[in-house]
PDB file of C-alpha atoms in Angstrom:
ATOM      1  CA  UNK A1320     -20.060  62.259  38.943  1.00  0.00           C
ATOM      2  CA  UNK A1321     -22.340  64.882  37.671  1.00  0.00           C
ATOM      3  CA  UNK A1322     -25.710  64.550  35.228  1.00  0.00           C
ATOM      4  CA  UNK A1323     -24.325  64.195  31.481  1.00  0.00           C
ATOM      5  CA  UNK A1324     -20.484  63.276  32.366  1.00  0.00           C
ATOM      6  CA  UNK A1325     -19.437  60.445  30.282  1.00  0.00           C
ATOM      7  CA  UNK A1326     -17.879  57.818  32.508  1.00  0.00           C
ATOM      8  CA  UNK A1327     -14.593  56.935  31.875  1.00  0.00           C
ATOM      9  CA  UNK A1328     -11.684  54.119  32.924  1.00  0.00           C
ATOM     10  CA  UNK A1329      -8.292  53.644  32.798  1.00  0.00           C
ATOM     11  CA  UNK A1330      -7.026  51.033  29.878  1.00  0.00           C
ATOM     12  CA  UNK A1331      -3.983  48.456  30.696  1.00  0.00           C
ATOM     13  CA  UNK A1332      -1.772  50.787  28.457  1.00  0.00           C
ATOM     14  CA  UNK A1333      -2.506  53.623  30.780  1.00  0.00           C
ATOM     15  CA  UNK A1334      -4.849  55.964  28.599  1.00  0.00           C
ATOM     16  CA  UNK A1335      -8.018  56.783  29.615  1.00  0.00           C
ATOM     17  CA  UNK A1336     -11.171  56.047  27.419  1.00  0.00           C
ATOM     18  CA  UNK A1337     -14.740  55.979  28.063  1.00  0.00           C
ATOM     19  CA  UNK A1338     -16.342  53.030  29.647  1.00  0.00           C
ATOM     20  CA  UNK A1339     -19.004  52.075  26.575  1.00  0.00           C
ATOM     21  CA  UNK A1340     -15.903  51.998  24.062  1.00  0.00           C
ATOM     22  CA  UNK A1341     -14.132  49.707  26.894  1.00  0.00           C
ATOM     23  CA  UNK A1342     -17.414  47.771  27.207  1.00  0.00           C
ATOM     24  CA  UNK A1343     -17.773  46.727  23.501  1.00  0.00           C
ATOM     25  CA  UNK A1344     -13.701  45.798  23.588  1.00  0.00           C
ATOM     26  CA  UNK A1345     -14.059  41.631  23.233  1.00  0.00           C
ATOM     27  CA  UNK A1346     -10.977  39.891  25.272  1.00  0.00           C
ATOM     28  CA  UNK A1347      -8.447  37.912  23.420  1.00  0.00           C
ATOM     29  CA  UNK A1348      -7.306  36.210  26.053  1.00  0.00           C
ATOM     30  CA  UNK A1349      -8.337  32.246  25.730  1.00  0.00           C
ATOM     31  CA  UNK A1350     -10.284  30.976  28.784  1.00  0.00           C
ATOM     32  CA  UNK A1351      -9.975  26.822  29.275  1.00  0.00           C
ATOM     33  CA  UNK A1352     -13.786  26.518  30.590  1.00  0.00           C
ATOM     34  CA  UNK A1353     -14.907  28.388  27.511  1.00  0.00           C
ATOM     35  CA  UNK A1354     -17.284  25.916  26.009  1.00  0.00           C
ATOM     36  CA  UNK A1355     -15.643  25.845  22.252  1.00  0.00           C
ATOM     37  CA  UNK A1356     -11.700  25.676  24.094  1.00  0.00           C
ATOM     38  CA  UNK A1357     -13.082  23.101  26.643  1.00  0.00           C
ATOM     39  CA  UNK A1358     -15.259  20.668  23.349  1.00  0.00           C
ATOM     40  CA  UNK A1359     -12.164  21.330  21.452  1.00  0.00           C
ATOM     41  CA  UNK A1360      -9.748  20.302  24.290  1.00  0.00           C
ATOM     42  CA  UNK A1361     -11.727  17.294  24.537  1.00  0.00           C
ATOM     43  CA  UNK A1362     -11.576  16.077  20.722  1.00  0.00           C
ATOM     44  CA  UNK A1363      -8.258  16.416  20.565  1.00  0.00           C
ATOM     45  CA  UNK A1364      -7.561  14.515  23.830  1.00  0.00           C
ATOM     46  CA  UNK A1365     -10.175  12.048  22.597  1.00  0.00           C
ATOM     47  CA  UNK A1366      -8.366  11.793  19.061  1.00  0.00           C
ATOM     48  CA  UNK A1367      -4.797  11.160  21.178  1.00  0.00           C
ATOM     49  CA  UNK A1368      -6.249   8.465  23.168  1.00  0.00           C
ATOM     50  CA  UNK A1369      -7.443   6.627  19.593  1.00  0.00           C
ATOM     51  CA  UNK A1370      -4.257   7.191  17.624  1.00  0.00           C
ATOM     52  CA  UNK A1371      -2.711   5.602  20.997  1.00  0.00           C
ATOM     53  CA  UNK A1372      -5.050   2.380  21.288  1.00  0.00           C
ATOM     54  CA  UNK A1373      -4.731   1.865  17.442  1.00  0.00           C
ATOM     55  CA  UNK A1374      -0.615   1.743  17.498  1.00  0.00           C
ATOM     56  CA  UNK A1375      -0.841  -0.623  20.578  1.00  0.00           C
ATOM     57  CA  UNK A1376      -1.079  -3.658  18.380  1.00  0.00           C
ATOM     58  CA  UNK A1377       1.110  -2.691  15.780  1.00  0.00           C
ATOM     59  CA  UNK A1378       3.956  -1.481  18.046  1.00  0.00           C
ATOM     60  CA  UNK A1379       3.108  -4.974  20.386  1.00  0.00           C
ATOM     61  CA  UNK A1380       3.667  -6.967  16.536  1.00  0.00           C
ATOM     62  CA  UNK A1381       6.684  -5.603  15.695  1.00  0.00           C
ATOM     63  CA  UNK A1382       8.230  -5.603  18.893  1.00  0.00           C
ATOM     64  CA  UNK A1383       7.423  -9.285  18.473  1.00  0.00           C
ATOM     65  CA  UNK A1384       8.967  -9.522  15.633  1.00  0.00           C
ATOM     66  CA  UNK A1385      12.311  -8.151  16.321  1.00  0.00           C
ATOM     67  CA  UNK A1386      13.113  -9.886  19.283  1.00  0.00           C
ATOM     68  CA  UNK A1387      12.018 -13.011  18.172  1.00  0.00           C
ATOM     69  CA  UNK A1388      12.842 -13.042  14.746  1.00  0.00           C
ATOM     70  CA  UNK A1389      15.531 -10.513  14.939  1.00  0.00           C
ATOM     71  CA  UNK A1390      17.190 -13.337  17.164  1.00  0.00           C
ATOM     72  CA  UNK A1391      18.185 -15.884  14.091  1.00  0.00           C
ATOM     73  CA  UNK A1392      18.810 -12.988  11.285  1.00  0.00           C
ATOM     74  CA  UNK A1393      22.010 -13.716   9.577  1.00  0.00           C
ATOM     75  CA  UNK A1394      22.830 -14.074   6.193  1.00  0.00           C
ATOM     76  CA  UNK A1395      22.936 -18.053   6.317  1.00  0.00           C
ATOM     77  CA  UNK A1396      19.520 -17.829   7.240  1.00  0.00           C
ATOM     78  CA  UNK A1397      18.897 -15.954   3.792  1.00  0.00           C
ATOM     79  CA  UNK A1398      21.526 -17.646   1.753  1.00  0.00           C
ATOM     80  CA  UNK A1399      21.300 -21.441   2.661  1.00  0.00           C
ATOM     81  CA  UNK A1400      18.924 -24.282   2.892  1.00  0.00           C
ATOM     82  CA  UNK A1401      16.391 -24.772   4.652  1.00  0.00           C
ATOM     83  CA  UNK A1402      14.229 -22.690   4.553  1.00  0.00           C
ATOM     84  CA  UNK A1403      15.536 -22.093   0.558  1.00  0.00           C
ATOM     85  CA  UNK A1404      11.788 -20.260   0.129  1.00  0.00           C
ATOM     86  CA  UNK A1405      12.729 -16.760   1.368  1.00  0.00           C
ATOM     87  CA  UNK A1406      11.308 -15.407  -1.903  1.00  0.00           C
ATOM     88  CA  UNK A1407       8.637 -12.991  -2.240  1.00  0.00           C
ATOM     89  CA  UNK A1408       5.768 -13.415  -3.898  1.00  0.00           C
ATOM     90  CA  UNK A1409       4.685 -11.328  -6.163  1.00  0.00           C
ATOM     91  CA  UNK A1410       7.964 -11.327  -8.981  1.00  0.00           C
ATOM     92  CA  UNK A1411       5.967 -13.129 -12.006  1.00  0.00           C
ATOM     93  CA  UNK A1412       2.533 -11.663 -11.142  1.00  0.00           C
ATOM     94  CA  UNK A1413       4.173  -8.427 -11.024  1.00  0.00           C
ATOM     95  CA  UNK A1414       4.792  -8.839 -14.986  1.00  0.00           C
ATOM     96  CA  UNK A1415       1.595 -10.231 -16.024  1.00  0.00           C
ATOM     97  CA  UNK A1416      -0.653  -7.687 -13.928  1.00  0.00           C
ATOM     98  CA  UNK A1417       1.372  -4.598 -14.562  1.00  0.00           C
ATOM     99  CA  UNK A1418       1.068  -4.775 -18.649  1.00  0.00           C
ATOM    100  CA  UNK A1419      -2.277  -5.613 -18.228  1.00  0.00           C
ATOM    101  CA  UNK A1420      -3.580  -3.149 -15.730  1.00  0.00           C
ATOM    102  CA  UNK A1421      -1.749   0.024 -17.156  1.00  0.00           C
ATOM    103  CA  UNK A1422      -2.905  -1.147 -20.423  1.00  0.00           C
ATOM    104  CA  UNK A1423      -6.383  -0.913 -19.297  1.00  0.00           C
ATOM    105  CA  UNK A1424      -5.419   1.826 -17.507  1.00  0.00           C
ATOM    106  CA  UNK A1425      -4.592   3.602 -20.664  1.00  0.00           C
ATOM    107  CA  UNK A1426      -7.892   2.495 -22.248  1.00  0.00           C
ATOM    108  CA  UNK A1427     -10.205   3.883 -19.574  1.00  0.00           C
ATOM    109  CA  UNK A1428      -8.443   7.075 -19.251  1.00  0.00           C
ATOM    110  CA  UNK A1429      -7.881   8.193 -22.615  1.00  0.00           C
ATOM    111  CA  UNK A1430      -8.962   5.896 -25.468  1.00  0.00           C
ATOM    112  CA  UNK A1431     -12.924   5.058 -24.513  1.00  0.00           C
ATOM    113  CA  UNK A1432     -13.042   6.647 -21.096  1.00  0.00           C
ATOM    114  CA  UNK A1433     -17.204   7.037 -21.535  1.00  0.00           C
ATOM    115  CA  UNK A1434     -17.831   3.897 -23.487  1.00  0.00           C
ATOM    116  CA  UNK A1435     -19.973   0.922 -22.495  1.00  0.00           C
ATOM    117  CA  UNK A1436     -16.782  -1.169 -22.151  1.00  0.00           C
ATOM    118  CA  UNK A1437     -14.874   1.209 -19.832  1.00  0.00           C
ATOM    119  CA  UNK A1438     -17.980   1.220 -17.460  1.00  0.00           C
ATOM    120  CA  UNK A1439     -18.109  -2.477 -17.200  1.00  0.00           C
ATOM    121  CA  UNK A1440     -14.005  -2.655 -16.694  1.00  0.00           C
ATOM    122  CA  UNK A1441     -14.134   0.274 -13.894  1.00  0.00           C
ATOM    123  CA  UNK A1442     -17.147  -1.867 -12.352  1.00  0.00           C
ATOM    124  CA  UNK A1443     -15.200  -5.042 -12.665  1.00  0.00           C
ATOM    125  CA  UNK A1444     -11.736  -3.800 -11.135  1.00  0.00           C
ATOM    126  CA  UNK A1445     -13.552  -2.557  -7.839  1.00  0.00           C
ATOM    127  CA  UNK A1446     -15.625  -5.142  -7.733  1.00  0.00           C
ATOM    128  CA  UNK A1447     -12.120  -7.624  -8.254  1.00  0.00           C
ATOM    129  CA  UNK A1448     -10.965  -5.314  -4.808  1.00  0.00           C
ATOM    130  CA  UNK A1449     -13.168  -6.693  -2.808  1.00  0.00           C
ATOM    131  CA  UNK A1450     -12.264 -10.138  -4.039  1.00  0.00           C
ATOM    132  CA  UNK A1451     -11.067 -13.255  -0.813  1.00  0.00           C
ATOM    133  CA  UNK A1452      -7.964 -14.071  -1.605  1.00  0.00           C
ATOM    134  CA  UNK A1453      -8.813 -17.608  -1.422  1.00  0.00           C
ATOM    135  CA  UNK A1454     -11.221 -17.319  -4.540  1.00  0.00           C
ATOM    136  CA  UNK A1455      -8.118 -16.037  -6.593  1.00  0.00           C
ATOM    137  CA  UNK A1456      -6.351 -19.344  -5.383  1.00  0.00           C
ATOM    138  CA  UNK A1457      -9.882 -21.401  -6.813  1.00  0.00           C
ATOM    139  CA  UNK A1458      -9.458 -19.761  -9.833  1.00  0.00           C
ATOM    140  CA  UNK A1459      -5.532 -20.319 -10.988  1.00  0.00           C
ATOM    141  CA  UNK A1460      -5.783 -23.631  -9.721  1.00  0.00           C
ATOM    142  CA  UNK A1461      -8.651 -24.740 -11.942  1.00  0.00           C
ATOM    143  CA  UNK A1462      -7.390 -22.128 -15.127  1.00  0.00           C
ATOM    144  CA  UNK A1463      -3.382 -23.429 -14.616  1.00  0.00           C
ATOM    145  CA  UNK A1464      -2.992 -26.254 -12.658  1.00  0.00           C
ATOM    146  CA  UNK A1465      -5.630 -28.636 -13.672  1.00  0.00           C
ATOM    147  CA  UNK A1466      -4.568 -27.766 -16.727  1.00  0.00           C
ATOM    148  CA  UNK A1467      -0.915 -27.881 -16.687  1.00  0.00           C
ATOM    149  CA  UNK A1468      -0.767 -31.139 -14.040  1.00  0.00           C
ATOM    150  CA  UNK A1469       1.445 -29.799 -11.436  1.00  0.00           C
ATOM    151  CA  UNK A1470       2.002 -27.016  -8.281  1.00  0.00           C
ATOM    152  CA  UNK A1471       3.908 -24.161 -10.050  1.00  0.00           C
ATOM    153  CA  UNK A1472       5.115 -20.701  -9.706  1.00  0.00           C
ATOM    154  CA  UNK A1473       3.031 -19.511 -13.087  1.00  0.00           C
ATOM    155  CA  UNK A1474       0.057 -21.083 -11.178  1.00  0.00           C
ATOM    156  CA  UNK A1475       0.527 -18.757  -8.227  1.00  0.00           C
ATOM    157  CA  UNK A1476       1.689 -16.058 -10.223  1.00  0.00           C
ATOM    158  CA  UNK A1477      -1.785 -15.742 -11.875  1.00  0.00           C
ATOM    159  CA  UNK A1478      -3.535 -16.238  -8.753  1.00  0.00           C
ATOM    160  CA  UNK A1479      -1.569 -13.128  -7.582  1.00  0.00           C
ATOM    161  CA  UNK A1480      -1.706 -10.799 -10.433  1.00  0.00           C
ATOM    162  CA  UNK A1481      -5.796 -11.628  -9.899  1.00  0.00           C
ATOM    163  CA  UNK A1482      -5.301  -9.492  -6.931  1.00  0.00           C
ATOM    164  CA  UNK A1483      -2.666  -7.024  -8.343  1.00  0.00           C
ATOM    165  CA  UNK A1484      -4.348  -6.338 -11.599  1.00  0.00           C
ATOM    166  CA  UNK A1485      -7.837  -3.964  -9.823  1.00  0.00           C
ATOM    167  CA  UNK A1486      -4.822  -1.952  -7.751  1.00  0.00           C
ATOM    168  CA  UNK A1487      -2.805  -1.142 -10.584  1.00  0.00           C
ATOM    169  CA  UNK A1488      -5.511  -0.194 -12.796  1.00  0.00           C
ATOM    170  CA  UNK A1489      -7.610   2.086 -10.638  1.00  0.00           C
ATOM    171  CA  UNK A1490      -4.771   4.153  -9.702  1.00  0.00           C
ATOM    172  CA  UNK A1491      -3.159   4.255 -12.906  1.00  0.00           C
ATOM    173  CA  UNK A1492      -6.204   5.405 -14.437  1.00  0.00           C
ATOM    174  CA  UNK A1493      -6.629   8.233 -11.707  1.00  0.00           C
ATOM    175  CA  UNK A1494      -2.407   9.249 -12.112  1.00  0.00           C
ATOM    176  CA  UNK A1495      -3.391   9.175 -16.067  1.00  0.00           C
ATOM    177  CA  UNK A1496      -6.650  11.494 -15.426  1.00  0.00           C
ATOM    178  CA  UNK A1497      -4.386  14.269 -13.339  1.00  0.00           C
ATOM    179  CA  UNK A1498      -2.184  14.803 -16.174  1.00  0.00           C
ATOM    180  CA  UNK A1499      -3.207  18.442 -17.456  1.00  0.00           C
ATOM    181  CA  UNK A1500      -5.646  18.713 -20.049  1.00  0.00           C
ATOM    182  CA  UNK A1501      -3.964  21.525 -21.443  1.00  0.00           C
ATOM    183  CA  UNK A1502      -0.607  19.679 -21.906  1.00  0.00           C
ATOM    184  CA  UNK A1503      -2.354  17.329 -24.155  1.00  0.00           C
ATOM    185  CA  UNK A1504      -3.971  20.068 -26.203  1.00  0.00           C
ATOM    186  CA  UNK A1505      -0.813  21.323 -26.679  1.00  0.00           C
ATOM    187  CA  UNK A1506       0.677  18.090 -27.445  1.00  0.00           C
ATOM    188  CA  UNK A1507      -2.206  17.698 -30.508  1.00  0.00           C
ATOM    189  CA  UNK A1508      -1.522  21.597 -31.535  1.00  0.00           C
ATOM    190  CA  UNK A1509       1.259  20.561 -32.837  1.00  0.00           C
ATOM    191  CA  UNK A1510       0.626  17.525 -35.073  1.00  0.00           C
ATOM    192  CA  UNK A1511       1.339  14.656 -32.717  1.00  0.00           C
ATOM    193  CA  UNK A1512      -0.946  11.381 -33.059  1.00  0.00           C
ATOM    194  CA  UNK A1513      -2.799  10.194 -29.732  1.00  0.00           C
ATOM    195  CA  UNK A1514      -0.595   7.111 -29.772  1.00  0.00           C
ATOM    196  CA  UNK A1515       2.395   9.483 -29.328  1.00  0.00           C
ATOM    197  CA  UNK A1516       0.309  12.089 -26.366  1.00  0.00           C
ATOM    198  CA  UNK A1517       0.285   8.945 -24.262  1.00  0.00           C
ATOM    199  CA  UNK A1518       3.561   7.524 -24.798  1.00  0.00           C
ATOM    200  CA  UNK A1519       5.616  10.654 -24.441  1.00  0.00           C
ATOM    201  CA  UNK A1520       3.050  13.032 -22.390  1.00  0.00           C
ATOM    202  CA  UNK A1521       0.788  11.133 -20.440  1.00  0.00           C
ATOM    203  CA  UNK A1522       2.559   7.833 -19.133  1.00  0.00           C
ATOM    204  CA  UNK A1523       5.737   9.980 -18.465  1.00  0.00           C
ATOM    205  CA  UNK A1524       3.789  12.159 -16.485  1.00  0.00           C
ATOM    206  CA  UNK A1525       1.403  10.304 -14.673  1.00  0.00           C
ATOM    207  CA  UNK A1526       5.037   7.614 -13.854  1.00  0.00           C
ATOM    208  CA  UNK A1527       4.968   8.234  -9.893  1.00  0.00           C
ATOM    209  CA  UNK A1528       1.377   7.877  -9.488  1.00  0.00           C
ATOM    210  CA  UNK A1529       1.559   4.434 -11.634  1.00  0.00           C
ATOM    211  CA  UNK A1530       4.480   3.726  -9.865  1.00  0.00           C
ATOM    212  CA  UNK A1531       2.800   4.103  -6.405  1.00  0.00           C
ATOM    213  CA  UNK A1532      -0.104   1.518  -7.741  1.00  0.00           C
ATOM    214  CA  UNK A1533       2.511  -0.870  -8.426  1.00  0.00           C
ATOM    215  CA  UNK A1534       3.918  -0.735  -5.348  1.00  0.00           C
ATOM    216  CA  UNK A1535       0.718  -1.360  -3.389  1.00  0.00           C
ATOM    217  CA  UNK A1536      -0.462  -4.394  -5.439  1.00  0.00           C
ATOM    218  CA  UNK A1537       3.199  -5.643  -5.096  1.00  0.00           C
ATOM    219  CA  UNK A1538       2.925  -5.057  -1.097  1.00  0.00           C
ATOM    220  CA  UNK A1539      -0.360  -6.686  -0.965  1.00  0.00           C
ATOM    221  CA  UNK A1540       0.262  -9.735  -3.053  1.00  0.00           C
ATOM    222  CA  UNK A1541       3.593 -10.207  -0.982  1.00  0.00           C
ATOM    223  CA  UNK A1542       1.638 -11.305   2.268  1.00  0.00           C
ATOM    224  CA  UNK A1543      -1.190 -13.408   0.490  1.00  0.00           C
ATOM    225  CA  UNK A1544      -1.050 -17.056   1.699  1.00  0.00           C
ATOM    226  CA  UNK A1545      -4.195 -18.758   0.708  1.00  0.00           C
ATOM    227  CA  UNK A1546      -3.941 -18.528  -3.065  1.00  0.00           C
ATOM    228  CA  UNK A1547       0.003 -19.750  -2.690  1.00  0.00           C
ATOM    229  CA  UNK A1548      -1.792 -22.950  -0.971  1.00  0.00           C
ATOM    230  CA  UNK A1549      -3.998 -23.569  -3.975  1.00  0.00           C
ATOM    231  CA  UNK A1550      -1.385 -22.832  -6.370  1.00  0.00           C
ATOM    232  CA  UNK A1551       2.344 -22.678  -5.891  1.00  0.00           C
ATOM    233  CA  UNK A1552       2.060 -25.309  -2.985  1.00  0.00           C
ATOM    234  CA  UNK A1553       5.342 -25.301  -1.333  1.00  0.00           C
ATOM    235  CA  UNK A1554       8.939 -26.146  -1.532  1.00  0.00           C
ATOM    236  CA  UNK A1555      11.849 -26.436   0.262  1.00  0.00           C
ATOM    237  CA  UNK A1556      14.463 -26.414  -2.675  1.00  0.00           C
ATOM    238  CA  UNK A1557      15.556 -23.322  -4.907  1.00  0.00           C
ATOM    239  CA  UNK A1558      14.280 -23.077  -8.400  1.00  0.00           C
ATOM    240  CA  UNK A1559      17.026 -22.957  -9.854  1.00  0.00           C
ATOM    241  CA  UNK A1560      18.903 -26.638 -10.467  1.00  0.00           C
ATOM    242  CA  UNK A1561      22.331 -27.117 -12.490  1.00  0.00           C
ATOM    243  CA  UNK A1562      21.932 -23.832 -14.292  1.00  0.00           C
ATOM    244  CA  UNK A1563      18.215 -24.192 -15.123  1.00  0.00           C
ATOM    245  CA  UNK A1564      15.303 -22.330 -13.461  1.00  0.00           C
ATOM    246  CA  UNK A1565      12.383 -24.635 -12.608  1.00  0.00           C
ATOM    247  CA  UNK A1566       9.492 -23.070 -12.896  1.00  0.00           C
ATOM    248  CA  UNK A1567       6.999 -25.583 -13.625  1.00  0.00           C
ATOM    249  CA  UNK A1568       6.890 -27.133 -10.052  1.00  0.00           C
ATOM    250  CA  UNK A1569       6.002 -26.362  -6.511  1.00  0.00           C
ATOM    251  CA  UNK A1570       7.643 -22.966  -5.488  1.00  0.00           C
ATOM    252  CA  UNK A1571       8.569 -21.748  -1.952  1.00  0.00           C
ATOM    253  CA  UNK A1572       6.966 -18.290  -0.569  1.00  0.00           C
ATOM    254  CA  UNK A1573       7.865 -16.203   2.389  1.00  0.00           C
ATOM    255  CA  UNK A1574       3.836 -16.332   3.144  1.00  0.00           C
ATOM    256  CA  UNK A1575       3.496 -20.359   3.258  1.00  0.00           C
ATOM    257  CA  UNK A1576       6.636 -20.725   4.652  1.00  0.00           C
ATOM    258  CA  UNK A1577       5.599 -19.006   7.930  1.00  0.00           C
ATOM    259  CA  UNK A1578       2.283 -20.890   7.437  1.00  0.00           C
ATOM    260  CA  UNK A1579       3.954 -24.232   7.167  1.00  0.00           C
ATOM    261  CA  UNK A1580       6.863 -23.489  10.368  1.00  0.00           C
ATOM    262  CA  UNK A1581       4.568 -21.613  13.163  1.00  0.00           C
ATOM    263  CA  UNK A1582       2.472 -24.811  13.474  1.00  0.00           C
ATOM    264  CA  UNK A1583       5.555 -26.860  13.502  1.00  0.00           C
ATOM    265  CA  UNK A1584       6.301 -28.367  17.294  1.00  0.00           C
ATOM    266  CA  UNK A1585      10.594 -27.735  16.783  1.00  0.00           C
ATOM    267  CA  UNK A1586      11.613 -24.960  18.047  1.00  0.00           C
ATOM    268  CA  UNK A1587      13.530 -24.288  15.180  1.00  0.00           C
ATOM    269  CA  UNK A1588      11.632 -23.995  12.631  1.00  0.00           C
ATOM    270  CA  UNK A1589       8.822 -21.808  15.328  1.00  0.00           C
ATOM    271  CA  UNK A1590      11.685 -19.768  15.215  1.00  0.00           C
ATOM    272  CA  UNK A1591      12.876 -19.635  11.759  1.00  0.00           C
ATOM    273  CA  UNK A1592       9.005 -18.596  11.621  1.00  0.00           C
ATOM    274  CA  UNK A1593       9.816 -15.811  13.811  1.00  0.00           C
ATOM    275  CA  UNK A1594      12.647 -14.693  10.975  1.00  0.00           C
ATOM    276  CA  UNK A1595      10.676 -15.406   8.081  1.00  0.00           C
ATOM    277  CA  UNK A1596       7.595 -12.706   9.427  1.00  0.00           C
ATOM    278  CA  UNK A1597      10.534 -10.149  10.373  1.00  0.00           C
ATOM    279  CA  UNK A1598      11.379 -10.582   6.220  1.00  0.00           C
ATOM    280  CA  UNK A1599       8.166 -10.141   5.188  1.00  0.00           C
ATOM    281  CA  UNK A1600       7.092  -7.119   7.726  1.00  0.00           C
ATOM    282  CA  UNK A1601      10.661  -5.641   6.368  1.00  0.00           C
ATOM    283  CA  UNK A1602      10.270  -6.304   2.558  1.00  0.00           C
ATOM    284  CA  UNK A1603       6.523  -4.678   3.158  1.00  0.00           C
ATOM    285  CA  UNK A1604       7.475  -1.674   4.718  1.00  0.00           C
ATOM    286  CA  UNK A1605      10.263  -1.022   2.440  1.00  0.00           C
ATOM    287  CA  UNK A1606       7.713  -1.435  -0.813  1.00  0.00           C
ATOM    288  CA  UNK A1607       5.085   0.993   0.988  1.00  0.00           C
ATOM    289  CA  UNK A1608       7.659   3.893   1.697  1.00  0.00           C
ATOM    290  CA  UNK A1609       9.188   3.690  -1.641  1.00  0.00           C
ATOM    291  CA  UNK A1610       5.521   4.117  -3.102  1.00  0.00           C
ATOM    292  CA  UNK A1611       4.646   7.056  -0.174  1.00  0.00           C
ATOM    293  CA  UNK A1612       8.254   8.839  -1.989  1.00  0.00           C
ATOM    294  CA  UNK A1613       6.987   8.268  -5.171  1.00  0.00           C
ATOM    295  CA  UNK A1614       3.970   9.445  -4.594  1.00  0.00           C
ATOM    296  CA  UNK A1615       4.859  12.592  -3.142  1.00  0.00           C
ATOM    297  CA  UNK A1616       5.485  13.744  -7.042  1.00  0.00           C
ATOM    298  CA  UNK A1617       1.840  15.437  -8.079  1.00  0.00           C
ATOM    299  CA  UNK A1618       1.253  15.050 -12.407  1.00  0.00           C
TER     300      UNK A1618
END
């Protein structure tokens, strides 16, 4: 090569181009030692291996559940007596926490939502999150059933909607907050009253998040055991006798019937156990995709 030539080199499509242009070509192809591809190869291995190890326990549960439980599911299991308890809890403090905490709700989003009062309220509801169960229990059973005389479903109805109530306010409040602020404006441009912006605008709107609240208080409450103990005690009779519902006595749970059967020494009733926890994982998971559809609906 003489003095001055510019070196050049043949390219993969068969063209020939100097060498410095070549030179300052980067590569696209992906090398696996590179140190970004090999650090990023490892997180996502790493993140695998978690996910993995986390649904161990869960998968090992329900697999549990359904062969054991799965076993004695029939409809005389659900239908007849004993167990007569396979109920829920969660019905009655489902209508006393759901008035209440979209009522607050409604308060703390768009009536006072920078007053004094809505401060303490937002500090008391995620305080009330963080709450043991058991100390819901203490407190129905010294506000209902020291005062009423007897176990009851009302009792454990208010020790549940304790727990419900933080739940359904906090995320009704957030639903309410996402509804447009330029809807409302709209809403007040022409002549409606703020009583009629939330009852036709913003609860319609914000619906699937409130919904989604509901559900999750309703899915939390259904597993809670301890309160039920303090409260509701147990029962292994329906509430309902010749026509009449019976609510002020002891009421049977899904929760404190497993309690009361797994540490029984018949087999039967370990297994009717085994049934009642299948129920309750079922009625759980239902109530938790129902609020993940629900939710998928943005205000």
């Amino acid at each position: 090569m003489s003095p001055g030539t510019t070196p050049v080199i043949e390219s993969s499509a068969g063209r020939w181009m100097p060498a410095a242009a070549h030179a300052g070509i980067p590569s696209l192809r992906r090398s696996r030692l590179e140190h970004r591809a090999l650090r990023s190869g490892l997180l996502t291995g790493g993140a695998w291996a978690a996910a993995i190890l986390a649904s161990v326990p869960l998968v090992s549960v329900l697999y549990m559940l359904i062969v054991r439980g799965g076993a004695r599911m029939h409809w005389d299991l659900l239908l007849e007596l004993p167990p007569a308890g396979f109920e829920m809890g969660g019905g009655l403090a489902a209508l006393i926490s759901v008035p209440v905490g979209i009522a607050c709700a409604v308060f703390l989003a768009e009536l006072g939502p920078h007053s004094t009062l809505a401060s303490a309220v937002r500090f008391s509801a995620k305080t009330l999150t963080g709450l043991p169960s058991i100390l819901a229990g203490v407190f129905a059973y010294a506000s209902v059933v020291l005062v009423t005389g007897t176990y009851s479903a009302p009792a454990g109805a208010v020790a549940l909607a304790v727990l419900m109530v933080p739940t359904v306010v906090l995320t009704a409040e957030e639903a309410m907050k996402m509804v447009p602020r330029i809807t409302k404006d709209a809403a007040y441009g022409m002549g409606c009253t703020r009583s009629q912006v939330i009852w036709k605008i913003v609860l319609p709107t914000a619906l699937p998040g409130i919904l989604t609240g509901v559900m999750l208080a309703v899915a939390r409450a259904a597993g809670e055991t301890a309160p039920l103990l303090f409260t509701a005690l147990f029962s292994s009779f329906w509430l309902v006798e010749h026509g009449a519902v019976r609510l002020m006595q002891p009421t049977a749970s899904l929760a404190v019937l497993i309690y009361n059967f797994s540490g029984m020494p018949f087999e039967n009733q370990i297994e009717l156990a085994w049934a009642a926890s299948l129920v309750l994982v079922m009625i759980v998971l239902f109530v938790n995709i129902v609020s993940r559809l629900l939710g998928r609906r943005r205000v």
